[in-house]
Amino acid sequence: MLVALLNGARTFAALAQKGPTYDCPGCGQVVTLKKGLKVIHHFAHKPPVTCTWAKGETAAHMAAKKLFLDHLRALPRVADVEFPIGTQRADVYALGKNGAPYVFEMQHQPITEQDIARRTQDYFKQGAAVTWLPLIDLSKLTTKKTATGHIIERYSPKPFEKWLQGFNFKELWYVEPSTGLLWQGKFDKAMLEVAYSEWHVSGGGTESAGGYSRPSKRWRKLTLTGPFTLAQLNITTTRRQSSSVGTHFYPQGNRIVFVPKSPVPSPPKE
Ligand SMILES: [Zn+2]
Protein backbone atom coordinates (compact mmCIF):
# COMPACT_ATOMS: atom_id res chain seq x y z
CA MET A 1 0.00 0.00 0.00
CA LEU A 2 1.16 3.52 -0.80
CA VAL A 3 -0.68 5.33 2.00
CA ALA A 4 -0.74 4.74 5.76
CA LEU A 5 -1.88 6.77 8.72
CA LEU A 6 0.53 8.79 10.83
CA ASN A 7 -1.32 9.96 13.93
CA GLY A 8 -4.52 9.51 11.91
CA ALA A 9 -3.33 11.57 8.92
CA ARG A 10 -2.93 10.02 5.46
CA THR A 11 0.77 9.81 4.65
CA PHE A 12 2.44 8.75 1.41
CA ALA A 13 5.20 6.18 1.59
CA ALA A 14 7.18 8.26 -0.91
CA LEU A 15 7.22 11.16 1.57
CA ALA A 16 7.37 9.16 4.81
CA GLN A 17 10.43 8.81 7.01
CA LYS A 18 11.41 5.77 9.03
CA GLY A 19 10.90 6.11 12.74
CA PRO A 20 7.31 6.96 13.58
CA THR A 21 4.55 4.36 13.85
CA TYR A 22 2.33 4.05 10.81
CA ASP A 23 -1.08 2.39 10.88
CA CYS A 24 -3.07 0.59 8.18
CA PRO A 25 -6.08 2.69 7.09
CA GLY A 26 -8.07 -0.54 6.76
CA CYS A 27 -7.47 -2.53 9.94
CA GLY A 28 -5.56 -0.07 12.11
CA GLN A 29 -2.65 -2.44 12.71
CA VAL A 30 0.91 -1.14 12.65
CA VAL A 31 2.53 -1.37 9.20
CA THR A 32 6.19 -1.21 8.20
CA LEU A 33 7.59 1.44 5.85
CA LYS A 34 9.59 -0.17 3.04
CA LYS A 35 12.05 2.13 1.32
CA GLY A 36 14.29 0.17 -1.01
CA LEU A 37 16.25 1.12 -4.09
CA LYS A 38 14.43 -1.27 -6.39
CA VAL A 39 10.88 -1.25 -5.07
CA ILE A 40 8.40 1.59 -4.91
CA HIS A 41 8.31 2.97 -1.40
CA HIS A 42 5.34 1.40 0.33
CA PHE A 43 3.87 0.15 3.57
CA ALA A 44 3.42 -3.52 4.41
CA HIS A 45 1.69 -5.46 7.14
CA LYS A 46 3.79 -7.57 9.43
CA PRO A 47 3.20 -11.30 8.98
CA PRO A 48 0.91 -13.05 9.48
CA VAL A 49 -1.23 -10.75 7.34
CA THR A 50 -4.92 -11.03 8.11
CA CYS A 51 -5.93 -7.68 6.63
CA THR A 52 -7.65 -7.48 3.24
CA TRP A 53 -6.94 -3.76 2.70
CA ALA A 54 -3.92 -4.44 0.47
CA LYS A 55 -4.56 -8.10 -0.22
CA GLY A 56 -2.75 -9.49 -3.25
CA GLU A 57 -1.12 -6.20 -4.08
CA THR A 58 1.96 -6.43 -6.29
CA ALA A 59 4.82 -4.08 -7.09
CA ALA A 60 3.33 -3.68 -10.60
CA HIS A 61 0.00 -2.61 -9.14
CA MET A 62 1.66 -0.03 -6.88
CA ALA A 63 3.76 1.26 -9.80
CA ALA A 64 0.62 1.74 -11.91
CA LYS A 65 -1.13 3.66 -9.13
CA LYS A 66 1.88 5.89 -8.59
CA LEU A 67 2.18 6.56 -12.34
CA PHE A 68 -1.36 7.97 -12.41
CA LEU A 69 -1.03 9.79 -9.11
CA ASP A 70 2.14 11.61 -10.17
CA HIS A 71 0.66 12.54 -13.55
CA LEU A 72 -2.63 13.83 -12.14
CA ARG A 73 -0.95 15.85 -9.40
CA ALA A 74 1.40 17.44 -11.94
CA LEU A 75 -1.52 18.59 -14.13
CA PRO A 76 -2.30 19.80 -11.39
CA ARG A 77 -5.36 18.01 -10.03
CA VAL A 78 -6.43 16.98 -6.59
CA ALA A 79 -5.51 13.30 -6.67
CA ASP A 80 -5.04 10.48 -4.20
CA VAL A 81 -4.59 6.71 -4.11
CA GLU A 82 -6.26 3.94 -2.13
CA PHE A 83 -8.95 6.45 -1.39
CA PRO A 84 -12.27 5.56 0.30
CA ILE A 85 -15.38 6.24 -1.78
CA GLY A 86 -18.59 4.87 -0.38
CA THR A 87 -17.73 1.38 0.84
CA GLN A 88 -14.95 0.98 -1.70
CA ARG A 89 -11.32 1.92 -1.89
CA ALA A 90 -10.40 3.52 -5.22
CA ASP A 91 -6.95 2.71 -6.59
CA VAL A 92 -6.60 6.25 -7.91
CA TYR A 93 -8.98 9.10 -7.22
CA ALA A 94 -8.92 12.57 -8.76
CA LEU A 95 -11.10 15.61 -9.14
CA GLY A 96 -11.85 16.96 -12.60
CA LYS A 97 -11.79 20.65 -13.53
CA ASN A 98 -15.47 20.88 -12.64
CA GLY A 99 -14.90 19.16 -9.29
CA ALA A 100 -16.39 15.84 -10.40
CA PRO A 101 -14.67 12.75 -8.98
CA TYR A 102 -12.78 10.31 -11.21
CA VAL A 103 -11.90 6.75 -10.23
CA PHE A 104 -9.17 4.76 -11.99
CA GLU A 105 -8.97 1.08 -11.09
CA MET A 106 -5.85 -0.83 -12.10
CA GLN A 107 -6.72 -4.47 -12.40
CA HIS A 108 -4.71 -7.59 -12.84
CA GLN A 109 -6.05 -9.84 -10.14
CA PRO A 110 -8.95 -12.02 -11.19
CA ILE A 111 -12.27 -10.30 -10.56
CA THR A 112 -15.59 -11.74 -11.59
CA GLU A 113 -17.81 -10.01 -14.09
CA GLN A 114 -20.49 -9.65 -11.42
CA ASP A 115 -18.01 -7.92 -9.09
CA ILE A 116 -16.65 -5.50 -11.68
CA ALA A 117 -20.20 -4.57 -12.76
CA ARG A 118 -21.34 -4.11 -9.15
CA ARG A 119 -18.26 -2.09 -8.17
CA THR A 120 -18.69 0.13 -11.24
CA GLN A 121 -22.34 0.65 -10.39
CA ASP A 122 -21.46 1.56 -6.79
CA TYR A 123 -18.98 4.18 -7.99
CA PHE A 124 -21.56 5.56 -10.41
CA LYS A 125 -24.03 5.86 -7.53
CA GLN A 126 -21.41 7.92 -5.67
CA GLY A 127 -21.30 10.25 -8.69
CA ALA A 128 -17.83 9.18 -9.78
CA ALA A 129 -16.67 8.64 -13.35
CA VAL A 130 -14.96 5.27 -13.68
CA THR A 131 -12.47 3.38 -15.75
CA TRP A 132 -10.70 0.06 -15.33
CA LEU A 133 -7.21 -0.49 -16.71
CA PRO A 134 -5.78 -3.99 -17.01
CA LEU A 135 -2.04 -4.28 -16.45
CA ILE A 136 0.15 -5.82 -19.13
CA ASP A 137 3.78 -6.89 -19.39
CA LEU A 138 4.80 -7.14 -23.03
CA SER A 139 8.07 -8.85 -22.14
CA LYS A 140 6.04 -11.86 -21.01
CA LEU A 141 3.94 -12.15 -24.17
CA THR A 142 4.70 -13.33 -27.68
CA THR A 143 4.14 -10.22 -29.76
CA LYS A 144 4.57 -9.23 -33.37
CA LYS A 145 5.74 -5.66 -33.82
CA THR A 146 3.79 -3.50 -36.26
CA ALA A 147 4.14 0.09 -37.48
CA THR A 148 1.66 1.24 -34.82
CA GLY A 149 2.35 -1.12 -31.93
CA HIS A 150 2.06 -4.85 -31.41
CA ILE A 151 -0.17 -7.77 -32.30
CA ILE A 152 -0.60 -10.71 -29.95
CA GLU A 153 -2.15 -13.50 -32.01
CA ARG A 154 -3.02 -15.70 -29.03
CA TYR A 155 -4.14 -13.64 -26.05
CA SER A 156 -6.25 -15.26 -23.36
CA PRO A 157 -8.38 -12.46 -21.85
CA LYS A 158 -9.56 -12.71 -18.30
CA PRO A 159 -13.35 -12.62 -17.85
CA PHE A 160 -13.20 -9.02 -16.62
CA GLU A 161 -11.35 -7.96 -19.78
CA LYS A 162 -14.17 -9.36 -21.90
CA TRP A 163 -16.65 -7.40 -19.76
CA LEU A 164 -14.48 -4.31 -20.04
CA GLN A 165 -14.29 -4.29 -23.82
CA GLY A 166 -18.09 -4.15 -23.87
CA PHE A 167 -18.17 -1.47 -21.19
CA ASN A 168 -15.70 0.58 -23.25
CA PHE A 169 -17.33 -0.16 -26.62
CA LYS A 170 -14.54 -2.42 -27.93
CA GLU A 171 -11.63 -0.44 -26.56
CA LEU A 172 -9.34 -1.28 -23.66
CA TRP A 173 -6.47 0.73 -22.28
CA TYR A 174 -3.62 -1.31 -20.87
CA VAL A 175 -1.03 0.02 -18.44
CA GLU A 176 2.49 -1.36 -18.61
CA PRO A 177 3.94 -0.68 -15.15
CA SER A 178 7.47 -1.72 -16.14
CA THR A 179 7.71 1.13 -18.67
CA GLY A 180 5.07 3.57 -17.41
CA LEU A 181 3.39 3.49 -20.84
CA LEU A 182 -0.19 2.92 -21.98
CA TRP A 183 -1.45 0.89 -24.91
CA GLN A 184 -4.79 1.11 -26.66
CA GLY A 185 -6.05 -2.45 -27.07
CA LYS A 186 -8.62 -4.06 -29.32
CA PHE A 187 -9.80 -7.67 -29.48
CA ASP A 188 -10.56 -9.60 -32.64
CA LYS A 189 -11.38 -13.24 -33.15
CA ALA A 190 -8.36 -15.53 -33.08
CA MET A 191 -8.82 -18.01 -35.90
CA LEU A 192 -7.69 -21.60 -35.44
CA GLU A 193 -6.78 -23.69 -38.46
CA VAL A 194 -8.39 -27.09 -38.52
CA ALA A 195 -5.97 -29.15 -40.62
CA TYR A 196 -7.26 -30.94 -43.68
CA SER A 197 -7.06 -34.72 -43.58
CA GLU A 198 -8.35 -37.58 -45.70
CA TRP A 199 -8.64 -41.24 -45.02
CA HIS A 200 -9.81 -44.38 -46.80
CA VAL A 201 -12.89 -46.14 -45.63
CA SER A 202 -13.89 -49.75 -46.14
CA GLY A 203 -15.40 -50.30 -49.56
CA GLY A 204 -12.77 -48.13 -51.29
CA GLY A 205 -14.15 -44.65 -50.64
CA THR A 206 -12.40 -41.60 -49.21
CA GLU A 207 -13.56 -39.27 -46.51
CA SER A 208 -12.06 -35.99 -45.44
CA ALA A 209 -12.34 -33.41 -42.67
CA GLY A 210 -10.88 -30.08 -41.71
CA GLY A 211 -9.30 -27.64 -44.11
CA TYR A 212 -11.03 -24.64 -42.58
CA SER A 213 -10.56 -22.23 -39.72
CA ARG A 214 -12.81 -21.46 -36.78
CA PRO A 215 -12.75 -18.77 -34.06
CA SER A 216 -11.13 -19.84 -30.81
CA LYS A 217 -13.26 -19.72 -27.68
CA ARG A 218 -10.25 -19.22 -25.44
CA TRP A 219 -8.03 -16.91 -27.46
CA ARG A 220 -8.42 -13.45 -28.87
CA LYS A 221 -6.17 -11.56 -31.21
CA LEU A 222 -5.07 -8.46 -29.28
CA THR A 223 -3.96 -5.44 -31.28
CA LEU A 224 -2.08 -2.87 -29.23
CA THR A 225 -1.64 0.67 -30.54
CA GLY A 226 0.95 2.86 -28.92
CA PRO A 227 2.69 3.30 -26.67
CA PHE A 228 1.38 6.52 -25.17
CA THR A 229 2.59 8.35 -22.13
CA LEU A 230 -0.17 9.75 -19.92
CA ALA A 231 0.93 13.22 -21.05
CA GLN A 232 0.03 12.24 -24.64
CA LEU A 233 -3.56 11.47 -23.67
CA ASN A 234 -6.53 13.64 -22.85
CA ILE A 235 -8.60 12.21 -20.02
CA THR A 236 -12.28 12.96 -20.33
CA THR A 237 -15.65 11.37 -19.64
CA THR A 238 -18.64 10.26 -21.62
CA ARG A 239 -22.09 9.16 -20.51
CA ARG A 240 -22.87 5.47 -20.78
CA GLN A 241 -26.40 4.08 -20.82
CA SER A 242 -27.07 0.89 -18.94
CA SER A 243 -27.31 -2.20 -21.09
CA SER A 244 -27.25 -5.96 -20.98
CA VAL A 245 -25.36 -7.79 -23.71
CA GLY A 246 -25.57 -11.55 -23.45
CA THR A 247 -24.57 -12.33 -19.88
CA HIS A 248 -22.88 -8.94 -19.45
CA PHE A 249 -24.52 -6.15 -17.47
CA TYR A 250 -23.35 -2.56 -17.84
CA PRO A 251 -24.59 0.10 -15.42
CA GLN A 252 -25.36 3.68 -16.37
CA GLY A 253 -22.90 6.41 -15.53
CA ASN A 254 -19.93 8.45 -16.63
CA ARG A 255 -17.16 6.43 -18.18
CA ILE A 256 -13.60 7.79 -18.29
CA VAL A 257 -12.12 7.79 -21.78
CA PHE A 258 -8.57 8.34 -22.99
CA VAL A 259 -8.17 10.28 -26.22
CA PRO A 260 -4.74 10.47 -27.84
CA LYS A 261 -3.74 14.10 -28.39
CA SER A 262 -2.08 12.99 -31.61
CA PRO A 263 -3.27 9.93 -33.54
CA VAL A 264 0.32 8.87 -34.15
CA PRO A 265 1.81 7.12 -31.15
CA SER A 266 5.42 7.55 -30.16
CA PRO A 267 7.62 4.96 -31.87
CA PRO A 268 7.71 1.57 -30.15
CA LYS A 269 10.71 1.15 -27.92
CA GLU A 270 13.23 -1.60 -28.49
ZN1 LIG B 1 -4.60 -3.58 7.43
JSON list of C-alpha atoms in Angstrom, two decimals, residues 28-150:
[
{"chain": "A", "resi": 28, "resn": "GLY", "atom": "CA", "xyz": [-5.56, -0.07, 12.11]},
{"chain": "A", "resi": 29, "resn": "GLN", "atom": "CA", "xyz": [-2.65, -2.44, 12.71]},
{"chain": "A", "resi": 30, "resn": "VAL", "atom": "CA", "xyz": [0.91, -1.14, 12.65]},
{"chain": "A", "resi": 31, "resn": "VAL", "atom": "CA", "xyz": [2.53, -1.37, 9.20]},
{"chain": "A", "resi": 32, "resn": "THR", "atom": "CA", "xyz": [6.19, -1.21, 8.20]},
{"chain": "A", "resi": 33, "resn": "LEU", "atom": "CA", "xyz": [7.59, 1.44, 5.85]},
{"chain": "A", "resi": 34, "resn": "LYS", "atom": "CA", "xyz": [9.59, -0.17, 3.04]},
{"chain": "A", "resi": 35, "resn": "LYS", "atom": "CA", "xyz": [12.05, 2.13, 1.32]},
{"chain": "A", "resi": 36, "resn": "GLY", "atom": "CA", "xyz": [14.29, 0.17, -1.01]},
{"chain": "A", "resi": 37, "resn": "LEU", "atom": "CA", "xyz": [16.25, 1.12, -4.09]},
{"chain": "A", "resi": 38, "resn": "LYS", "atom": "CA", "xyz": [14.43, -1.27, -6.39]},
{"chain": "A", "resi": 39, "resn": "VAL", "atom": "CA", "xyz": [10.88, -1.25, -5.07]},
{"chain": "A", "resi": 40, "resn": "ILE", "atom": "CA", "xyz": [8.40, 1.59, -4.91]},
{"chain": "A", "resi": 41, "resn": "HIS", "atom": "CA", "xyz": [8.31, 2.97, -1.40]},
{"chain": "A", "resi": 42, "resn": "HIS", "atom": "CA", "xyz": [5.34, 1.40, 0.33]},
{"chain": "A", "resi": 43, "resn": "PHE", "atom": "CA", "xyz": [3.87, 0.15, 3.57]},
{"chain": "A", "resi": 44, "resn": "ALA", "atom": "CA", "xyz": [3.42, -3.52, 4.41]},
{"chain": "A", "resi": 45, "resn": "HIS", "atom": "CA", "xyz": [1.69, -5.46, 7.14]},
{"chain": "A", "resi": 46, "resn": "LYS", "atom": "CA", "xyz": [3.79, -7.57, 9.43]},
{"chain": "A", "resi": 47, "resn": "PRO", "atom": "CA", "xyz": [3.20, -11.30, 8.98]},
{"chain": "A", "resi": 48, "resn": "PRO", "atom": "CA", "xyz": [0.91, -13.05, 9.48]},
{"chain": "A", "resi": 49, "resn": "VAL", "atom": "CA", "xyz": [-1.23, -10.75, 7.34]},
{"chain": "A", "resi": 50, "resn": "THR", "atom": "CA", "xyz": [-4.92, -11.03, 8.11]},
{"chain": "A", "resi": 51, "resn": "CYS", "atom": "CA", "xyz": [-5.93, -7.68, 6.63]},
{"chain": "A", "resi": 52, "resn": "THR", "atom": "CA", "xyz": [-7.65, -7.48, 3.24]},
{"chain": "A", "resi": 53, "resn": "TRP", "atom": "CA", "xyz": [-6.94, -3.76, 2.70]},
{"chain": "A", "resi": 54, "resn": "ALA", "atom": "CA", "xyz": [-3.92, -4.44, 0.47]},
{"chain": "A", "resi": 55, "resn": "LYS", "atom": "CA", "xyz": [-4.56, -8.10, -0.22]},
{"chain": "A", "resi": 56, "resn": "GLY", "atom": "CA", "xyz": [-2.75, -9.49, -3.25]},
{"chain": "A", "resi": 57, "resn": "GLU", "atom": "CA", "xyz": [-1.12, -6.20, -4.08]},
{"chain": "A", "resi": 58, "resn": "THR", "atom": "CA", "xyz": [1.96, -6.43, -6.29]},
{"chain": "A", "resi": 59, "resn": "ALA", "atom": "CA", "xyz": [4.82, -4.08, -7.09]},
{"chain": "A", "resi": 60, "resn": "ALA", "atom": "CA", "xyz": [3.33, -3.68, -10.60]},
{"chain": "A", "resi": 61, "resn": "HIS", "atom": "CA", "xyz": [0.00, -2.61, -9.14]},
{"chain": "A", "resi": 62, "resn": "MET", "atom": "CA", "xyz": [1.66, -0.03, -6.88]},
{"chain": "A", "resi": 63, "resn": "ALA", "atom": "CA", "xyz": [3.76, 1.26, -9.80]},
{"chain": "A", "resi": 64, "resn": "ALA", "atom": "CA", "xyz": [0.62, 1.74, -11.91]},
{"chain": "A", "resi": 65, "resn": "LYS", "atom": "CA", "xyz": [-1.13, 3.66, -9.13]},
{"chain": "A", "resi": 66, "resn": "LYS", "atom": "CA", "xyz": [1.88, 5.89, -8.59]},
{"chain": "A", "resi": 67, "resn": "LEU", "atom": "CA", "xyz": [2.18, 6.56, -12.34]},
{"chain": "A", "resi": 68, "resn": "PHE", "atom": "CA", "xyz": [-1.36, 7.97, -12.41]},
{"chain": "A", "resi": 69, "resn": "LEU", "atom": "CA", "xyz": [-1.03, 9.79, -9.11]},
{"chain": "A", "resi": 70, "resn": "ASP", "atom": "CA", "xyz": [2.14, 11.61, -10.17]},
{"chain": "A", "resi": 71, "resn": "HIS", "atom": "CA", "xyz": [0.66, 12.54, -13.55]},
{"chain": "A", "resi": 72, "resn": "LEU", "atom": "CA", "xyz": [-2.63, 13.83, -12.14]},
{"chain": "A", "resi": 73, "resn": "ARG", "atom": "CA", "xyz": [-0.95, 15.85, -9.40]},
{"chain": "A", "resi": 74, "resn": "ALA", "atom": "CA", "xyz": [1.40, 17.44, -11.94]},
{"chain": "A", "resi": 75, "resn": "LEU", "atom": "CA", "xyz": [-1.52, 18.59, -14.13]},
{"chain": "A", "resi": 76, "resn": "PRO", "atom": "CA", "xyz": [-2.30, 19.80, -11.39]},
{"chain": "A", "resi": 77, "resn": "ARG", "atom": "CA", "xyz": [-5.36, 18.01, -10.03]},
{"chain": "A", "resi": 78, "resn": "VAL", "atom": "CA", "xyz": [-6.43, 16.98, -6.59]},
{"chain": "A", "resi": 79, "resn": "ALA", "atom": "CA", "xyz": [-5.51, 13.30, -6.67]},
{"chain": "A", "resi": 80, "resn": "ASP", "atom": "CA", "xyz": [-5.04, 10.48, -4.20]},
{"chain": "A", "resi": 81, "resn": "VAL", "atom": "CA", "xyz": [-4.59, 6.71, -4.11]},
{"chain": "A", "resi": 82, "resn": "GLU", "atom": "CA", "xyz": [-6.26, 3.94, -2.13]},
{"chain": "A", "resi": 83, "resn": "PHE", "atom": "CA", "xyz": [-8.95, 6.45, -1.39]},
{"chain": "A", "resi": 84, "resn": "PRO", "atom": "CA", "xyz": [-12.27, 5.56, 0.30]},
{"chain": "A", "resi": 85, "resn": "ILE", "atom": "CA", "xyz": [-15.38, 6.24, -1.78]},
{"chain": "A", "resi": 86, "resn": "GLY", "atom": "CA", "xyz": [-18.59, 4.87, -0.38]},
{"chain": "A", "resi": 87, "resn": "THR", "atom": "CA", "xyz": [-17.73, 1.38, 0.84]},
{"chain": "A", "resi": 88, "resn": "GLN", "atom": "CA", "xyz": [-14.95, 0.98, -1.70]},
{"chain": "A", "resi": 89, "resn": "ARG", "atom": "CA", "xyz": [-11.32, 1.92, -1.89]},
{"chain": "A", "resi": 90, "resn": "ALA", "atom": "CA", "xyz": [-10.40, 3.52, -5.22]},
{"chain": "A", "resi": 91, "resn": "ASP", "atom": "CA", "xyz": [-6.95, 2.71, -6.59]},
{"chain": "A", "resi": 92, "resn": "VAL", "atom": "CA", "xyz": [-6.60, 6.25, -7.91]},
{"chain": "A", "resi": 93, "resn": "TYR", "atom": "CA", "xyz": [-8.98, 9.10, -7.22]},
{"chain": "A", "resi": 94, "resn": "ALA", "atom": "CA", "xyz": [-8.92, 12.57, -8.76]},
{"chain": "A", "resi": 95, "resn": "LEU", "atom": "CA", "xyz": [-11.10, 15.61, -9.14]},
{"chain": "A", "resi": 96, "resn": "GLY", "atom": "CA", "xyz": [-11.85, 16.96, -12.60]},
{"chain": "A", "resi": 97, "resn": "LYS", "atom": "CA", "xyz": [-11.79, 20.65, -13.53]},
{"chain": "A", "resi": 98, "resn": "ASN", "atom": "CA", "xyz": [-15.47, 20.88, -12.64]},
{"chain": "A", "resi": 99, "resn": "GLY", "atom": "CA", "xyz": [-14.90, 19.16, -9.29]},
{"chain": "A", "resi": 100, "resn": "ALA", "atom": "CA", "xyz": [-16.39, 15.84, -10.40]},
{"chain": "A", "resi": 101, "resn": "PRO", "atom": "CA", "xyz": [-14.67, 12.75, -8.98]},
{"chain": "A", "resi": 102, "resn": "TYR", "atom": "CA", "xyz": [-12.78, 10.31, -11.21]},
{"chain": "A", "resi": 103, "resn": "VAL", "atom": "CA", "xyz": [-11.90, 6.75, -10.23]},
{"chain": "A", "resi": 104, "resn": "PHE", "atom": "CA", "xyz": [-9.17, 4.76, -11.99]},
{"chain": "A", "resi": 105, "resn": "GLU", "atom": "CA", "xyz": [-8.97, 1.08, -11.09]},
{"chain": "A", "resi": 106, "resn": "MET", "atom": "CA", "xyz": [-5.85, -0.83, -12.10]},
{"chain": "A", "resi": 107, "resn": "GLN", "atom": "CA", "xyz": [-6.72, -4.47, -12.40]},
{"chain": "A", "resi": 108, "resn": "HIS", "atom": "CA", "xyz": [-4.71, -7.59, -12.84]},
{"chain": "A", "resi": 109, "resn": "GLN", "atom": "CA", "xyz": [-6.05, -9.84, -10.14]},
{"chain": "A", "resi": 110, "resn": "PRO", "atom": "CA", "xyz": [-8.95, -12.02, -11.19]},
{"chain": "A", "resi": 111, "resn": "ILE", "atom": "CA", "xyz": [-12.27, -10.30, -10.56]},
{"chain": "A", "resi": 112, "resn": "THR", "atom": "CA", "xyz": [-15.59, -11.74, -11.59]},
{"chain": "A", "resi": 113, "resn": "GLU", "atom": "CA", "xyz": [-17.81, -10.01, -14.09]},
{"chain": "A", "resi": 114, "resn": "GLN", "atom": "CA", "xyz": [-20.49, -9.65, -11.42]},
{"chain": "A", "resi": 115, "resn": "ASP", "atom": "CA", "xyz": [-18.01, -7.92, -9.09]},
{"chain": "A", "resi": 116, "resn": "ILE", "atom": "CA", "xyz": [-16.65, -5.50, -11.68]},
{"chain": "A", "resi": 117, "resn": "ALA", "atom": "CA", "xyz": [-20.20, -4.57, -12.76]},
{"chain": "A", "resi": 118, "resn": "ARG", "atom": "CA", "xyz": [-21.34, -4.11, -9.15]},
{"chain": "A", "resi": 119, "resn": "ARG", "atom": "CA", "xyz": [-18.26, -2.09, -8.17]},
{"chain": "A", "resi": 120, "resn": "THR", "atom": "CA", "xyz": [-18.69, 0.13, -11.24]},
{"chain": "A", "resi": 121, "resn": "GLN", "atom": "CA", "xyz": [-22.34, 0.65, -10.39]},
{"chain": "A", "resi": 122, "resn": "ASP", "atom": "CA", "xyz": [-21.46, 1.56, -6.79]},
{"chain": "A", "resi": 123, "resn": "TYR", "atom": "CA", "xyz": [-18.98, 4.18, -7.99]},
{"chain": "A", "resi": 124, "resn": "PHE", "atom": "CA", "xyz": [-21.56, 5.56, -10.41]},
{"chain": "A", "resi": 125, "resn": "LYS", "atom": "CA", "xyz": [-24.03, 5.86, -7.53]},
{"chain": "A", "resi": 126, "resn": "GLN", "atom": "CA", "xyz": [-21.41, 7.92, -5.67]},
{"chain": "A", "resi": 127, "resn": "GLY", "atom": "CA", "xyz": [-21.30, 10.25, -8.69]},
{"chain": "A", "resi": 128, "resn": "ALA", "atom": "CA", "xyz": [-17.83, 9.18, -9.78]},
{"chain": "A", "resi": 129, "resn": "ALA", "atom": "CA", "xyz": [-16.67, 8.64, -13.35]},
{"chain": "A", "resi": 130, "resn": "VAL", "atom": "CA", "xyz": [-14.96, 5.27, -13.68]},
{"chain": "A", "resi": 131, "resn": "THR", "atom": "CA", "xyz": [-12.47, 3.38, -15.75]},
{"chain": "A", "resi": 132, "resn": "TRP", "atom": "CA", "xyz": [-10.70, 0.06, -15.33]},
{"chain": "A", "resi": 133, "resn": "LEU", "atom": "CA", "xyz": [-7.21, -0.49, -16.71]},
{"chain": "A", "resi": 134, "resn": "PRO", "atom": "CA", "xyz": [-5.78, -3.99, -17.01]},
{"chain": "A", "resi": 135, "resn": "LEU", "atom": "CA", "xyz": [-2.04, -4.28, -16.45]},
{"chain": "A", "resi": 136, "resn": "ILE", "atom": "CA", "xyz": [0.15, -5.82, -19.13]},
{"chain": "A", "resi": 137, "resn": "ASP", "atom": "CA", "xyz": [3.78, -6.89, -19.39]},
{"chain": "A", "resi": 138, "resn": "LEU", "atom": "CA", "xyz": [4.80, -7.14, -23.03]},
{"chain": "A", "resi": 139, "resn": "SER", "atom": "CA", "xyz": [8.07, -8.85, -22.14]},
{"chain": "A", "resi": 140, "resn": "LYS", "atom": "CA", "xyz": [6.04, -11.86, -21.01]},
{"chain": "A", "resi": 141, "resn": "LEU", "atom": "CA", "xyz": [3.94, -12.15, -24.17]},
{"chain": "A", "resi": 142, "resn": "THR", "atom": "CA", "xyz": [4.70, -13.33, -27.68]},
{"chain": "A", "resi": 143, "resn": "THR", "atom": "CA", "xyz": [4.14, -10.22, -29.76]},
{"chain": "A", "resi": 144, "resn": "LYS", "atom": "CA", "xyz": [4.57, -9.23, -33.37]},
{"chain": "A", "resi": 145, "resn": "LYS", "atom": "CA", "xyz": [5.74, -5.66, -33.82]},
{"chain": "A", "resi": 146, "resn": "THR", "atom": "CA", "xyz": [3.79, -3.50, -36.26]},
{"chain": "A", "resi": 147, "resn": "ALA", "atom": "CA", "xyz": [4.14, 0.09, -37.48]},
{"chain": "A", "resi": 148, "resn": "THR", "atom": "CA", "xyz": [1.66, 1.24, -34.82]},
{"chain": "A", "resi": 149, "resn": "GLY", "atom": "CA", "xyz": [2.35, -1.12, -31.93]},
{"chain": "A", "resi": 150, "resn": "HIS", "atom": "CA", "xyz": [2.06, -4.85, -31.41]}
]
